[in-house]
Amino acid sequence: MRIEYFWIALPVLALLLIIPFLYYRLKKRYAGRKTAERSTEQKVYDLNRVLEPFGFVYDETQDIICSAMNPWQREMGYCKLYDDAALAMNMAIQCEPIYFDYDNRRWMIEFWKGQYGMTTGGEIGIYVTDKEDISVPGVFEGPFFECAKDEERILMQFFLYRKDRFFMERREIHWWLTGFDVGKFTKPWQLSMDIHLTFPNRGMLLAFLKGLREAGYREDSYTVYRNMVRIMFDKPKTKQPYRKVRLWFSAVQWVNRFNCALFRAVTRDYIKTLDKIDYLRFLFPFLYRIMTKMAKPEKMKKIYGKITQTDKNVGEVKR
C-alpha cells in the first residue's frame, strides 16, 4: 500500500515542481515581449509616475534616479536625528554635515554617500534655520533646519567615484542634489565624492570655509576659485551615526547585497535600469504593485513628524 502511495505521490510532486517552472518561463517570455514592444517614452513616463510619490525622477541621460525639485521631503526639513535613523530604512551611508553662520542665520550643507537600499549613490543638501535648538529629552537636542528655499539654492556639482573609478556626475542649481544607481551594491568607504559648490558671494563662501575647517578639513584639503570651493569627500571627518552598531550595519548591508544580486540576476538580459524595471513590471506585476504602493507621502510625513516630535499629537517640543 505504501509503495502505491509513493508512485501516486511522485508524479503529483513532479507536477507541482514543473507547473511553476513552466509558468515562470512563459511569464518571462511575455515580460520580455512587452518590454521590447514599449517605447522609451512610455517607459520613462510610467517610471516617473511611480517615482513621483517617493520624491524622485528618472534621469535618462545617465540611467539613474535623482531627487525632484519639490518633493514631499522638502517640507520635512532636516536634523541630525534623520542620519541616526537612516540605518532603520536600509540606508548604510556616510555623512558629513558642515555647519556655518551666515546672514544672521545658521546653515548646514551636508554630504552623503553609500548604499541606499538597492541603490548606490550620493547627495548634497542645503538647510537653514533662524530658530533656537529643539529639545526632545532622551531623543534629540540640537538645531532643526528647514530646506533651502528657491532663492537660497546654489549651483552644486559632484563627481562620484566607486572603487576609484568614475561612477556618475550630477550638476544643477538645487537644494538637494542626488544621484542613485539601481541594483549596484557598494560599501560606503568604497565611494568618494569630488564636490564643487558655487556660492552667490564671497561672504557666504568664507562662512562655509570656516565651518569646513571646524569640521576637520585642513586648508590644503580643498581648493577655492573665486566663489567656488572644491572638496573631496572621501573619509568623513565628523563622527558617524553607526559606529556603535556595526552588527546591525553588517546585517543591513547583507540584505542590501542580496537584494541587489537578486535584481541583477532576474534582469540580467537587460543593461539599462529603465528596461530592467519595465521588465519587472510585467514579470511580477503583483510584487510591482505592492512596491509602488509603499510610497504614501502623508504616512511618511507623519513618521518624520514623530521623529522630530513636531506632531502635536506626539508631544510638545521645547524651544
PDB file of C-alpha atoms in Angstrom:
ATOM      1  CA  MET A   1       0.000   0.000   0.000  1.00  0.00           C
ATOM      2  CA  ARG A   2       2.794   2.399   0.900  1.00  0.00           C
ATOM      3  CA  ILE A   3       4.506   1.665  -2.438  1.00  0.00           C
ATOM      4  CA  GLU A   4       1.296   2.502  -4.307  1.00  0.00           C
ATOM      5  CA  TYR A   5       1.043   5.844  -2.471  1.00  0.00           C
ATOM      6  CA  PHE A   6       4.638   6.541  -3.385  1.00  0.00           C
ATOM      7  CA  TRP A   7       4.041   6.050  -7.126  1.00  0.00           C
ATOM      8  CA  ILE A   8       0.944   8.251  -6.934  1.00  0.00           C
ATOM      9  CA  ALA A   9       2.712  10.977  -4.952  1.00  0.00           C
ATOM     10  CA  LEU A  10       5.755  11.044  -7.207  1.00  0.00           C
ATOM     11  CA  PRO A  11       4.027  12.370 -10.367  1.00  0.00           C
ATOM     12  CA  VAL A  12       1.963  14.784  -8.278  1.00  0.00           C
ATOM     13  CA  LEU A  13       5.154  16.175  -6.763  1.00  0.00           C
ATOM     14  CA  ALA A  14       6.721  16.392 -10.201  1.00  0.00           C
ATOM     15  CA  LEU A  15       3.737  18.393 -11.479  1.00  0.00           C
ATOM     16  CA  LEU A  16       3.948  20.734  -8.502  1.00  0.00           C
ATOM     17  CA  LEU A  17       7.544  21.474  -9.472  1.00  0.00           C
ATOM     18  CA  ILE A  18       7.096  21.568 -13.245  1.00  0.00           C
ATOM     19  CA  ILE A  19       3.979  23.773 -13.397  1.00  0.00           C
ATOM     20  CA  PRO A  20       5.543  26.781 -11.560  1.00  0.00           C
ATOM     21  CA  PHE A  21       8.682  26.395 -13.680  1.00  0.00           C
ATOM     22  CA  LEU A  22       6.699  26.402 -16.920  1.00  0.00           C
ATOM     23  CA  TYR A  23       4.581  29.313 -15.709  1.00  0.00           C
ATOM     24  CA  TYR A  24       7.727  31.305 -14.912  1.00  0.00           C
ATOM     25  CA  ARG A  25       9.202  30.534 -18.332  1.00  0.00           C
ATOM     26  CA  LEU A  26       6.033  31.672 -20.078  1.00  0.00           C
ATOM     27  CA  LYS A  27       5.848  34.761 -17.877  1.00  0.00           C
ATOM     28  CA  LYS A  28       9.463  35.641 -18.729  1.00  0.00           C
ATOM     29  CA  ARG A  29       8.717  35.351 -22.416  1.00  0.00           C
ATOM     30  CA  TYR A  30       5.638  37.544 -22.037  1.00  0.00           C
ATOM     31  CA  ALA A  31       7.505  40.161 -19.965  1.00  0.00           C
ATOM     32  CA  GLY A  32      10.353  40.231 -22.471  1.00  0.00           C
ATOM     33  CA  ARG A  33       7.973  40.733 -25.376  1.00  0.00           C
ATOM     34  CA  LYS A  34       6.070  43.558 -23.629  1.00  0.00           C
ATOM     35  CA  THR A  35       9.311  45.303 -22.652  1.00  0.00           C
ATOM     36  CA  ALA A  36      10.552  45.144 -26.237  1.00  0.00           C
ATOM     37  CA  GLU A  37       7.266  46.479 -27.620  1.00  0.00           C
ATOM     38  CA  ARG A  38       7.122  49.588 -25.427  1.00  0.00           C
ATOM     39  CA  SER A  39       8.849  52.801 -26.433  1.00  0.00           C
ATOM     40  CA  THR A  40      11.411  54.600 -24.302  1.00  0.00           C
ATOM     41  CA  GLU A  41       8.956  57.482 -23.854  1.00  0.00           C
ATOM     42  CA  GLN A  42       6.316  55.117 -22.428  1.00  0.00           C
ATOM     43  CA  LYS A  43       8.805  53.547 -20.044  1.00  0.00           C
ATOM     44  CA  VAL A  44      10.109  56.916 -18.815  1.00  0.00           C
ATOM     45  CA  TYR A  45       6.581  58.232 -18.297  1.00  0.00           C
ATOM     46  CA  ASP A  46       5.479  55.179 -16.304  1.00  0.00           C
ATOM     47  CA  LEU A  47       8.657  55.092 -14.216  1.00  0.00           C
ATOM     48  CA  ASN A  48       8.386  58.795 -13.328  1.00  0.00           C
ATOM     49  CA  ARG A  49       4.760  58.281 -12.367  1.00  0.00           C
ATOM     50  CA  VAL A  50       5.886  55.562  -9.967  1.00  0.00           C
ATOM     51  CA  LEU A  51       8.805  57.602  -8.607  1.00  0.00           C
ATOM     52  CA  GLU A  52       6.829  60.819  -8.062  1.00  0.00           C
ATOM     53  CA  PRO A  53       5.284  59.810  -4.684  1.00  0.00           C
ATOM     54  CA  PHE A  54       8.775  58.919  -3.465  1.00  0.00           C
ATOM     55  CA  GLY A  55      10.045  62.398  -4.426  1.00  0.00           C
ATOM     56  CA  PHE A  56      12.321  61.268  -7.271  1.00  0.00           C
ATOM     57  CA  VAL A  57      12.611  61.349 -11.054  1.00  0.00           C
ATOM     58  CA  TYR A  58      14.427  59.271 -13.646  1.00  0.00           C
ATOM     59  CA  ASP A  59      17.453  60.792 -15.420  1.00  0.00           C
ATOM     60  CA  GLU A  60      17.529  59.206 -18.858  1.00  0.00           C
ATOM     61  CA  THR A  61      20.923  60.691 -19.784  1.00  0.00           C
ATOM     62  CA  GLN A  62      22.724  58.696 -17.069  1.00  0.00           C
ATOM     63  CA  ASP A  63      20.131  55.971 -16.404  1.00  0.00           C
ATOM     64  CA  ILE A  64      19.947  56.927 -12.708  1.00  0.00           C
ATOM     65  CA  ILE A  65      17.385  58.123 -10.177  1.00  0.00           C
ATOM     66  CA  CYS A  66      17.524  61.716  -8.866  1.00  0.00           C
ATOM     67  CA  SER A  67      15.572  63.846  -6.417  1.00  0.00           C
ATOM     68  CA  ALA A  68      12.858  66.139  -7.752  1.00  0.00           C
ATOM     69  CA  MET A  69      12.980  69.870  -7.092  1.00  0.00           C
ATOM     70  CA  ASN A  70       9.856  69.967  -4.941  1.00  0.00           C
ATOM     71  CA  PRO A  71       9.376  66.523  -3.370  1.00  0.00           C
ATOM     72  CA  TRP A  72       7.455  65.945  -0.138  1.00  0.00           C
ATOM     73  CA  GLN A  73      10.807  65.757   1.681  1.00  0.00           C
ATOM     74  CA  ARG A  74      11.237  69.494   1.137  1.00  0.00           C
ATOM     75  CA  GLU A  75       8.500  70.140   3.688  1.00  0.00           C
ATOM     76  CA  MET A  76      10.188  67.983   6.326  1.00  0.00           C
ATOM     77  CA  GLY A  77      13.383  69.933   6.983  1.00  0.00           C
ATOM     78  CA  TYR A  78      16.395  68.151   8.455  1.00  0.00           C
ATOM     79  CA  CYS A  79      18.207  67.388  11.684  1.00  0.00           C
ATOM     80  CA  LYS A  80      20.894  65.001  12.899  1.00  0.00           C
ATOM     81  CA  LEU A  81      18.253  62.526  14.044  1.00  0.00           C
ATOM     82  CA  TYR A  82      17.480  61.722  10.409  1.00  0.00           C
ATOM     83  CA  ASP A  83      21.040  60.481   9.935  1.00  0.00           C
ATOM     84  CA  ASP A  84      20.755  58.394  13.108  1.00  0.00           C
ATOM     85  CA  ALA A  85      17.558  56.781  11.775  1.00  0.00           C
ATOM     86  CA  ALA A  86      18.900  56.079   8.268  1.00  0.00           C
ATOM     87  CA  LEU A  87      20.036  52.537   9.036  1.00  0.00           C
ATOM     88  CA  ALA A  88      16.485  51.629  10.053  1.00  0.00           C
ATOM     89  CA  MET A  89      15.479  52.428   6.462  1.00  0.00           C
ATOM     90  CA  ASN A  90      18.220  50.173   4.993  1.00  0.00           C
ATOM     91  CA  MET A  91      20.493  53.125   4.219  1.00  0.00           C
ATOM     92  CA  ALA A  92      24.112  52.265   5.041  1.00  0.00           C
ATOM     93  CA  ILE A  93      25.743  55.617   4.403  1.00  0.00           C
ATOM     94  CA  GLN A  94      28.464  58.030   5.477  1.00  0.00           C
ATOM     95  CA  CYS A  95      27.568  61.642   6.131  1.00  0.00           C
ATOM     96  CA  GLU A  96      29.404  64.924   6.579  1.00  0.00           C
ATOM     97  CA  PRO A  97      27.422  67.885   7.970  1.00  0.00           C
ATOM     98  CA  ILE A  98      29.078  71.304   7.635  1.00  0.00           C
ATOM     99  CA  TYR A  99      27.614  73.974   9.944  1.00  0.00           C
ATOM    100  CA  PHE A 100      28.187  77.694   9.480  1.00  0.00           C
ATOM    101  CA  ASP A 101      26.635  81.083  10.265  1.00  0.00           C
ATOM    102  CA  TYR A 102      25.704  83.494   7.506  1.00  0.00           C
ATOM    103  CA  ASP A 103      23.208  86.350   7.115  1.00  0.00           C
ATOM    104  CA  ASN A 104      22.174  86.131  10.803  1.00  0.00           C
ATOM    105  CA  ARG A 105      21.085  82.510  10.369  1.00  0.00           C
ATOM    106  CA  ARG A 106      22.516  79.070  10.881  1.00  0.00           C
ATOM    107  CA  TRP A 107      23.182  76.953   7.810  1.00  0.00           C
ATOM    108  CA  MET A 108      24.089  73.340   7.188  1.00  0.00           C
ATOM    109  CA  ILE A 109      25.355  71.845   3.950  1.00  0.00           C
ATOM    110  CA  GLU A 110      25.624  68.092   4.272  1.00  0.00           C
ATOM    111  CA  PHE A 111      27.195  65.439   2.071  1.00  0.00           C
ATOM    112  CA  TRP A 112      26.160  61.766   1.966  1.00  0.00           C
ATOM    113  CA  LYS A 113      27.395  58.692   0.086  1.00  0.00           C
ATOM    114  CA  GLY A 114      26.796  54.980   0.376  1.00  0.00           C
ATOM    115  CA  GLN A 115      24.228  52.246  -0.083  1.00  0.00           C
ATOM    116  CA  TYR A 116      20.581  53.295  -0.130  1.00  0.00           C
ATOM    117  CA  GLY A 117      18.720  50.000  -0.085  1.00  0.00           C
ATOM    118  CA  MET A 118      19.047  48.622  -3.612  1.00  0.00           C
ATOM    119  CA  THR A 119      20.913  51.676  -4.911  1.00  0.00           C
ATOM    120  CA  THR A 120      24.385  53.184  -4.664  1.00  0.00           C
ATOM    121  CA  GLY A 121      24.588  56.953  -4.688  1.00  0.00           C
ATOM    122  CA  GLY A 122      25.438  60.333  -3.204  1.00  0.00           C
ATOM    123  CA  GLU A 123      23.713  63.508  -2.019  1.00  0.00           C
ATOM    124  CA  ILE A 124      24.308  67.150  -1.160  1.00  0.00           C
ATOM    125  CA  GLY A 125      21.674  69.077   0.799  1.00  0.00           C
ATOM    126  CA  ILE A 126      21.306  72.714   1.905  1.00  0.00           C
ATOM    127  CA  TYR A 127      19.408  73.631   5.087  1.00  0.00           C
ATOM    128  CA  VAL A 128      18.912  76.803   7.109  1.00  0.00           C
ATOM    129  CA  THR A 129      17.282  77.994  10.340  1.00  0.00           C
ATOM    130  CA  ASP A 130      16.809  81.178  12.351  1.00  0.00           C
ATOM    131  CA  LYS A 131      15.200  79.372  15.295  1.00  0.00           C
ATOM    132  CA  GLU A 132      16.585  78.107  18.567  1.00  0.00           C
ATOM    133  CA  ASP A 133      17.512  74.462  19.100  1.00  0.00           C
ATOM    134  CA  ILE A 134      14.803  71.942  19.794  1.00  0.00           C
ATOM    135  CA  SER A 135      14.901  69.599  22.768  1.00  0.00           C
ATOM    136  CA  VAL A 136      13.241  66.201  22.902  1.00  0.00           C
ATOM    137  CA  PRO A 137      14.530  64.713  26.195  1.00  0.00           C
ATOM    138  CA  GLY A 138      16.242  61.390  25.685  1.00  0.00           C
ATOM    139  CA  VAL A 139      15.822  61.602  21.913  1.00  0.00           C
ATOM    140  CA  PHE A 140      17.434  64.653  20.364  1.00  0.00           C
ATOM    141  CA  GLU A 141      18.778  68.082  21.187  1.00  0.00           C
ATOM    142  CA  GLY A 142      20.074  70.468  18.559  1.00  0.00           C
ATOM    143  CA  PRO A 143      19.110  72.594  15.569  1.00  0.00           C
ATOM    144  CA  PHE A 144      16.240  71.647  13.296  1.00  0.00           C
ATOM    145  CA  PHE A 145      16.718  73.074   9.818  1.00  0.00           C
ATOM    146  CA  GLU A 146      14.316  73.963   7.054  1.00  0.00           C
ATOM    147  CA  CYS A 147      15.157  73.024   3.484  1.00  0.00           C
ATOM    148  CA  ALA A 148      16.605  75.872   1.451  1.00  0.00           C
ATOM    149  CA  LYS A 149      14.108  77.990  -0.476  1.00  0.00           C
ATOM    150  CA  ASP A 150      14.403  78.591  -4.205  1.00  0.00           C
ATOM    151  CA  GLU A 151      16.316  81.851  -3.734  1.00  0.00           C
ATOM    152  CA  GLU A 152      18.742  80.070  -1.357  1.00  0.00           C
ATOM    153  CA  ARG A 153      19.710  77.341  -3.808  1.00  0.00           C
ATOM    154  CA  ILE A 154      23.236  77.306  -5.215  1.00  0.00           C
ATOM    155  CA  LEU A 155      24.993  75.670  -8.147  1.00  0.00           C
ATOM    156  CA  MET A 156      26.187  72.270  -6.922  1.00  0.00           C
ATOM    157  CA  GLN A 157      28.098  69.547  -8.696  1.00  0.00           C
ATOM    158  CA  PHE A 158      29.582  66.235  -7.667  1.00  0.00           C
ATOM    159  CA  PHE A 159      31.561  63.522  -9.378  1.00  0.00           C
ATOM    160  CA  LEU A 160      31.006  60.204  -7.615  1.00  0.00           C
ATOM    161  CA  TYR A 161      33.749  57.578  -7.807  1.00  0.00           C
ATOM    162  CA  ARG A 162      33.291  53.916  -6.963  1.00  0.00           C
ATOM    163  CA  LYS A 163      36.473  51.984  -6.184  1.00  0.00           C
ATOM    164  CA  ASP A 164      38.441  54.886  -7.697  1.00  0.00           C
ATOM    165  CA  ARG A 165      36.536  54.666 -10.988  1.00  0.00           C
ATOM    166  CA  PHE A 166      34.136  57.317 -12.254  1.00  0.00           C
ATOM    167  CA  PHE A 167      30.578  56.326 -11.407  1.00  0.00           C
ATOM    168  CA  MET A 168      28.253  59.280 -12.024  1.00  0.00           C
ATOM    169  CA  GLU A 169      28.048  63.067 -12.226  1.00  0.00           C
ATOM    170  CA  ARG A 170      25.339  65.489 -11.126  1.00  0.00           C
ATOM    171  CA  ARG A 171      25.260  69.249 -11.690  1.00  0.00           C
ATOM    172  CA  GLU A 172      22.355  71.591 -11.056  1.00  0.00           C
ATOM    173  CA  ILE A 173      21.161  74.652  -9.174  1.00  0.00           C
ATOM    174  CA  HIS A 174      19.400  72.797  -6.400  1.00  0.00           C
ATOM    175  CA  TRP A 175      18.812  72.478  -2.679  1.00  0.00           C
ATOM    176  CA  TRP A 176      19.113  68.645  -2.674  1.00  0.00           C
ATOM    177  CA  LEU A 177      21.362  67.270  -5.401  1.00  0.00           C
ATOM    178  CA  THR A 178      21.290  63.473  -5.602  1.00  0.00           C
ATOM    179  CA  GLY A 179      22.050  60.514  -7.852  1.00  0.00           C
ATOM    180  CA  PHE A 180      21.322  56.796  -7.338  1.00  0.00           C
ATOM    181  CA  ASP A 181      22.185  53.763  -9.458  1.00  0.00           C
ATOM    182  CA  VAL A 182      19.654  50.931  -9.024  1.00  0.00           C
ATOM    183  CA  GLY A 183      20.934  47.402  -8.438  1.00  0.00           C
ATOM    184  CA  LYS A 184      24.529  48.406  -7.690  1.00  0.00           C
ATOM    185  CA  PHE A 185      25.955  47.335  -4.315  1.00  0.00           C
ATOM    186  CA  THR A 186      28.793  49.264  -2.691  1.00  0.00           C
ATOM    187  CA  LYS A 187      30.325  49.736   0.729  1.00  0.00           C
ATOM    188  CA  PRO A 188      30.246  53.424   1.731  1.00  0.00           C
ATOM    189  CA  TRP A 189      34.023  53.654   2.148  1.00  0.00           C
ATOM    190  CA  GLN A 190      34.482  52.456  -1.453  1.00  0.00           C
ATOM    191  CA  LEU A 191      32.949  55.720  -2.645  1.00  0.00           C
ATOM    192  CA  SER A 192      34.449  59.186  -2.916  1.00  0.00           C
ATOM    193  CA  MET A 193      32.808  62.458  -3.973  1.00  0.00           C
ATOM    194  CA  ASP A 194      34.543  65.299  -5.763  1.00  0.00           C
ATOM    195  CA  ILE A 195      32.241  68.167  -4.744  1.00  0.00           C
ATOM    196  CA  HIS A 196      32.014  71.636  -6.304  1.00  0.00           C
ATOM    197  CA  LEU A 197      29.910  74.328  -4.596  1.00  0.00           C
ATOM    198  CA  THR A 198      29.453  77.783  -6.124  1.00  0.00           C
ATOM    199  CA  PHE A 199      28.227  80.404  -3.644  1.00  0.00           C
ATOM    200  CA  PRO A 200      26.405  83.629  -4.560  1.00  0.00           C
ATOM    201  CA  ASN A 201      29.005  85.854  -2.885  1.00  0.00           C
ATOM    202  CA  ARG A 202      32.343  85.865  -1.112  1.00  0.00           C
ATOM    203  CA  GLY A 203      30.812  86.320   2.318  1.00  0.00           C
ATOM    204  CA  MET A 204      28.852  83.072   2.174  1.00  0.00           C
ATOM    205  CA  LEU A 205      31.867  81.233   0.780  1.00  0.00           C
ATOM    206  CA  LEU A 206      34.095  82.386   3.653  1.00  0.00           C
ATOM    207  CA  ALA A 207      31.440  81.443   6.209  1.00  0.00           C
ATOM    208  CA  PHE A 208      31.220  77.951   4.705  1.00  0.00           C
ATOM    209  CA  LEU A 209      35.004  77.567   4.668  1.00  0.00           C
ATOM    210  CA  LYS A 210      35.097  78.414   8.368  1.00  0.00           C
ATOM    211  CA  GLY A 211      32.569  75.650   9.023  1.00  0.00           C
ATOM    212  CA  LEU A 212      34.536  73.285   6.802  1.00  0.00           C
ATOM    213  CA  ARG A 213      37.685  73.832   8.847  1.00  0.00           C
ATOM    214  CA  GLU A 214      35.754  73.398  12.099  1.00  0.00           C
ATOM    215  CA  ALA A 215      34.518  70.050  10.778  1.00  0.00           C
ATOM    216  CA  GLY A 216      38.136  68.895  10.405  1.00  0.00           C
ATOM    217  CA  TYR A 217      39.135  69.838   6.857  1.00  0.00           C
ATOM    218  CA  ARG A 218      42.576  71.399   6.552  1.00  0.00           C
ATOM    219  CA  GLU A 219      43.199  74.295   4.193  1.00  0.00           C
ATOM    220  CA  ASP A 220      45.203  72.045   1.868  1.00  0.00           C
ATOM    221  CA  SER A 221      42.240  69.628   1.555  1.00  0.00           C
ATOM    222  CA  TYR A 222      40.087  71.972  -0.501  1.00  0.00           C
ATOM    223  CA  THR A 223      40.534  74.377  -3.400  1.00  0.00           C
ATOM    224  CA  VAL A 224      38.938  77.792  -3.857  1.00  0.00           C
ATOM    225  CA  TYR A 225      38.422  79.560  -7.173  1.00  0.00           C
ATOM    226  CA  ARG A 226      36.505  82.832  -6.978  1.00  0.00           C
ATOM    227  CA  ASN A 227      33.238  81.897  -5.195  1.00  0.00           C
ATOM    228  CA  MET A 228      33.571  78.173  -5.874  1.00  0.00           C
ATOM    229  CA  VAL A 229      35.065  75.614  -3.489  1.00  0.00           C
ATOM    230  CA  ARG A 230      36.127  72.092  -4.450  1.00  0.00           C
ATOM    231  CA  ILE A 231      36.171  69.421  -1.721  1.00  0.00           C
ATOM    232  CA  MET A 232      36.959  65.712  -1.815  1.00  0.00           C
ATOM    233  CA  PHE A 233      34.564  63.824   0.453  1.00  0.00           C
ATOM    234  CA  ASP A 234      36.338  60.522   0.967  1.00  0.00           C
ATOM    235  CA  LYS A 235      36.856  59.564   4.598  1.00  0.00           C
ATOM    236  CA  PRO A 236      34.437  61.526   6.838  1.00  0.00           C
ATOM    237  CA  LYS A 237      35.970  63.914   9.331  1.00  0.00           C
ATOM    238  CA  THR A 238      32.917  64.016  11.621  1.00  0.00           C
ATOM    239  CA  LYS A 239      31.552  61.261  13.860  1.00  0.00           C
ATOM    240  CA  GLN A 240      29.358  58.750  12.046  1.00  0.00           C
ATOM    241  CA  PRO A 241      25.991  57.600  13.434  1.00  0.00           C
ATOM    242  CA  TYR A 242      26.640  53.828  13.140  1.00  0.00           C
ATOM    243  CA  ARG A 243      29.966  53.424  14.886  1.00  0.00           C
ATOM    244  CA  LYS A 244      28.336  51.618  17.853  1.00  0.00           C
ATOM    245  CA  VAL A 245      26.013  49.336  15.882  1.00  0.00           C
ATOM    246  CA  ARG A 246      28.386  47.563  13.497  1.00  0.00           C
ATOM    247  CA  LEU A 247      26.495  44.265  13.700  1.00  0.00           C
ATOM    248  CA  TRP A 248      23.278  45.973  12.625  1.00  0.00           C
ATOM    249  CA  PHE A 249      25.162  47.784   9.883  1.00  0.00           C
ATOM    250  CA  SER A 250      26.509  44.462   8.593  1.00  0.00           C
ATOM    251  CA  ALA A 251      23.049  42.863   8.669  1.00  0.00           C
ATOM    252  CA  VAL A 252      21.526  45.725   6.692  1.00  0.00           C
ATOM    253  CA  GLN A 253      24.312  45.522   4.132  1.00  0.00           C
ATOM    254  CA  TRP A 254      23.821  41.772   3.802  1.00  0.00           C
ATOM    255  CA  VAL A 255      20.170  42.366   2.916  1.00  0.00           C
ATOM    256  CA  ASN A 256      21.110  45.155   0.514  1.00  0.00           C
ATOM    257  CA  ARG A 257      23.718  42.977  -1.194  1.00  0.00           C
ATOM    258  CA  PHE A 258      21.246  40.079  -1.546  1.00  0.00           C
ATOM    259  CA  ASN A 259      18.508  42.308  -2.996  1.00  0.00           C
ATOM    260  CA  CYS A 260      20.920  43.866  -5.493  1.00  0.00           C
ATOM    261  CA  ALA A 261      22.181  40.439  -6.564  1.00  0.00           C
ATOM    262  CA  LEU A 262      18.618  39.161  -6.972  1.00  0.00           C
ATOM    263  CA  PHE A 263      17.660  42.233  -9.011  1.00  0.00           C
ATOM    264  CA  ARG A 264      20.650  41.787 -11.306  1.00  0.00           C
ATOM    265  CA  ALA A 265      20.043  38.039 -11.688  1.00  0.00           C
ATOM    266  CA  VAL A 266      16.373  38.405 -12.640  1.00  0.00           C
ATOM    267  CA  THR A 267      17.044  41.291 -15.047  1.00  0.00           C
ATOM    268  CA  ARG A 268      20.375  40.063 -16.420  1.00  0.00           C
ATOM    269  CA  ASP A 269      19.117  40.199 -20.028  1.00  0.00           C
ATOM    270  CA  TYR A 270      18.918  44.000 -19.861  1.00  0.00           C
ATOM    271  CA  ILE A 271      21.528  46.728 -19.497  1.00  0.00           C
ATOM    272  CA  LYS A 272      19.556  49.883 -18.761  1.00  0.00           C
ATOM    273  CA  THR A 273      17.794  50.350 -15.429  1.00  0.00           C
ATOM    274  CA  LEU A 274      14.795  51.674 -17.342  1.00  0.00           C
ATOM    275  CA  ASP A 275      14.391  48.358 -19.166  1.00  0.00           C
ATOM    276  CA  LYS A 276      15.090  46.295 -16.065  1.00  0.00           C
ATOM    277  CA  ILE A 277      12.317  47.971 -14.090  1.00  0.00           C
ATOM    278  CA  ASP A 278       9.909  47.811 -17.028  1.00  0.00           C
ATOM    279  CA  TYR A 279      10.648  44.090 -17.372  1.00  0.00           C
ATOM    280  CA  LEU A 280       9.853  43.528 -13.687  1.00  0.00           C
ATOM    281  CA  ARG A 281       6.555  45.374 -14.164  1.00  0.00           C
ATOM    282  CA  PHE A 282       5.325  42.549 -16.407  1.00  0.00           C
ATOM    283  CA  LEU A 283       7.223  39.648 -14.844  1.00  0.00           C
ATOM    284  CA  PHE A 284       5.975  40.220 -11.274  1.00  0.00           C
ATOM    285  CA  PRO A 285       3.003  42.620 -11.554  1.00  0.00           C
ATOM    286  CA  PHE A 286       1.693  41.783  -8.075  1.00  0.00           C
ATOM    287  CA  LEU A 287       5.024  42.498  -6.366  1.00  0.00           C
ATOM    288  CA  TYR A 288       5.472  45.571  -8.533  1.00  0.00           C
ATOM    289  CA  ARG A 289       2.114  46.968  -7.385  1.00  0.00           C
ATOM    290  CA  ILE A 290       2.989  46.300  -3.750  1.00  0.00           C
ATOM    291  CA  MET A 291       6.342  48.055  -4.126  1.00  0.00           C
ATOM    292  CA  THR A 292       4.892  51.115  -5.852  1.00  0.00           C
ATOM    293  CA  LYS A 293       2.089  51.479  -3.323  1.00  0.00           C
ATOM    294  CA  MET A 294       4.560  51.596  -0.438  1.00  0.00           C
ATOM    295  CA  ALA A 295       5.120  55.314  -1.019  1.00  0.00           C
ATOM    296  CA  LYS A 296       2.392  57.091   0.911  1.00  0.00           C
ATOM    297  CA  PRO A 297       3.581  60.695   1.332  1.00  0.00           C
ATOM    298  CA  GLU A 298       1.088  61.522   4.081  1.00  0.00           C
ATOM    299  CA  LYS A 299       2.093  58.470   6.106  1.00  0.00           C
ATOM    300  CA  MET A 300       5.790  59.176   5.581  1.00  0.00           C
ATOM    301  CA  LYS A 301       5.290  62.790   6.683  1.00  0.00           C
ATOM    302  CA  LYS A 302       3.731  61.545   9.910  1.00  0.00           C
ATOM    303  CA  ILE A 303       6.744  59.302  10.510  1.00  0.00           C
ATOM    304  CA  TYR A 304       9.096  62.254  10.069  1.00  0.00           C
ATOM    305  CA  GLY A 305       6.873  64.347  12.302  1.00  0.00           C
ATOM    306  CA  LYS A 306       7.122  61.753  15.047  1.00  0.00           C
ATOM    307  CA  ILE A 307      10.896  61.584  14.664  1.00  0.00           C
ATOM    308  CA  THR A 308      11.226  65.276  15.450  1.00  0.00           C
ATOM    309  CA  GLN A 309       8.286  65.391  17.852  1.00  0.00           C
ATOM    310  CA  THR A 310       6.697  68.213  15.896  1.00  0.00           C
ATOM    311  CA  ASP A 311       3.334  66.486  15.652  1.00  0.00           C
ATOM    312  CA  LYS A 312       1.032  67.993  18.279  1.00  0.00           C
ATOM    313  CA  ASN A 313      -0.424  64.562  19.000  1.00  0.00           C
ATOM    314  CA  VAL A 314       3.000  63.256  19.965  1.00  0.00           C
ATOM    315  CA  GLY A 315       4.127  65.863  22.405  1.00  0.00           C
ATOM    316  CA  GLU A 316       5.400  69.358  22.858  1.00  0.00           C
ATOM    317  CA  VAL A 317       8.791  70.375  21.593  1.00  0.00           C
ATOM    318  CA  LYS A 318      10.714  72.641  23.916  1.00  0.00           C
ATOM    319  CA  ARG A 319      12.382  75.514  22.126  1.00  0.00           C
TER     320      ARG A 319
END
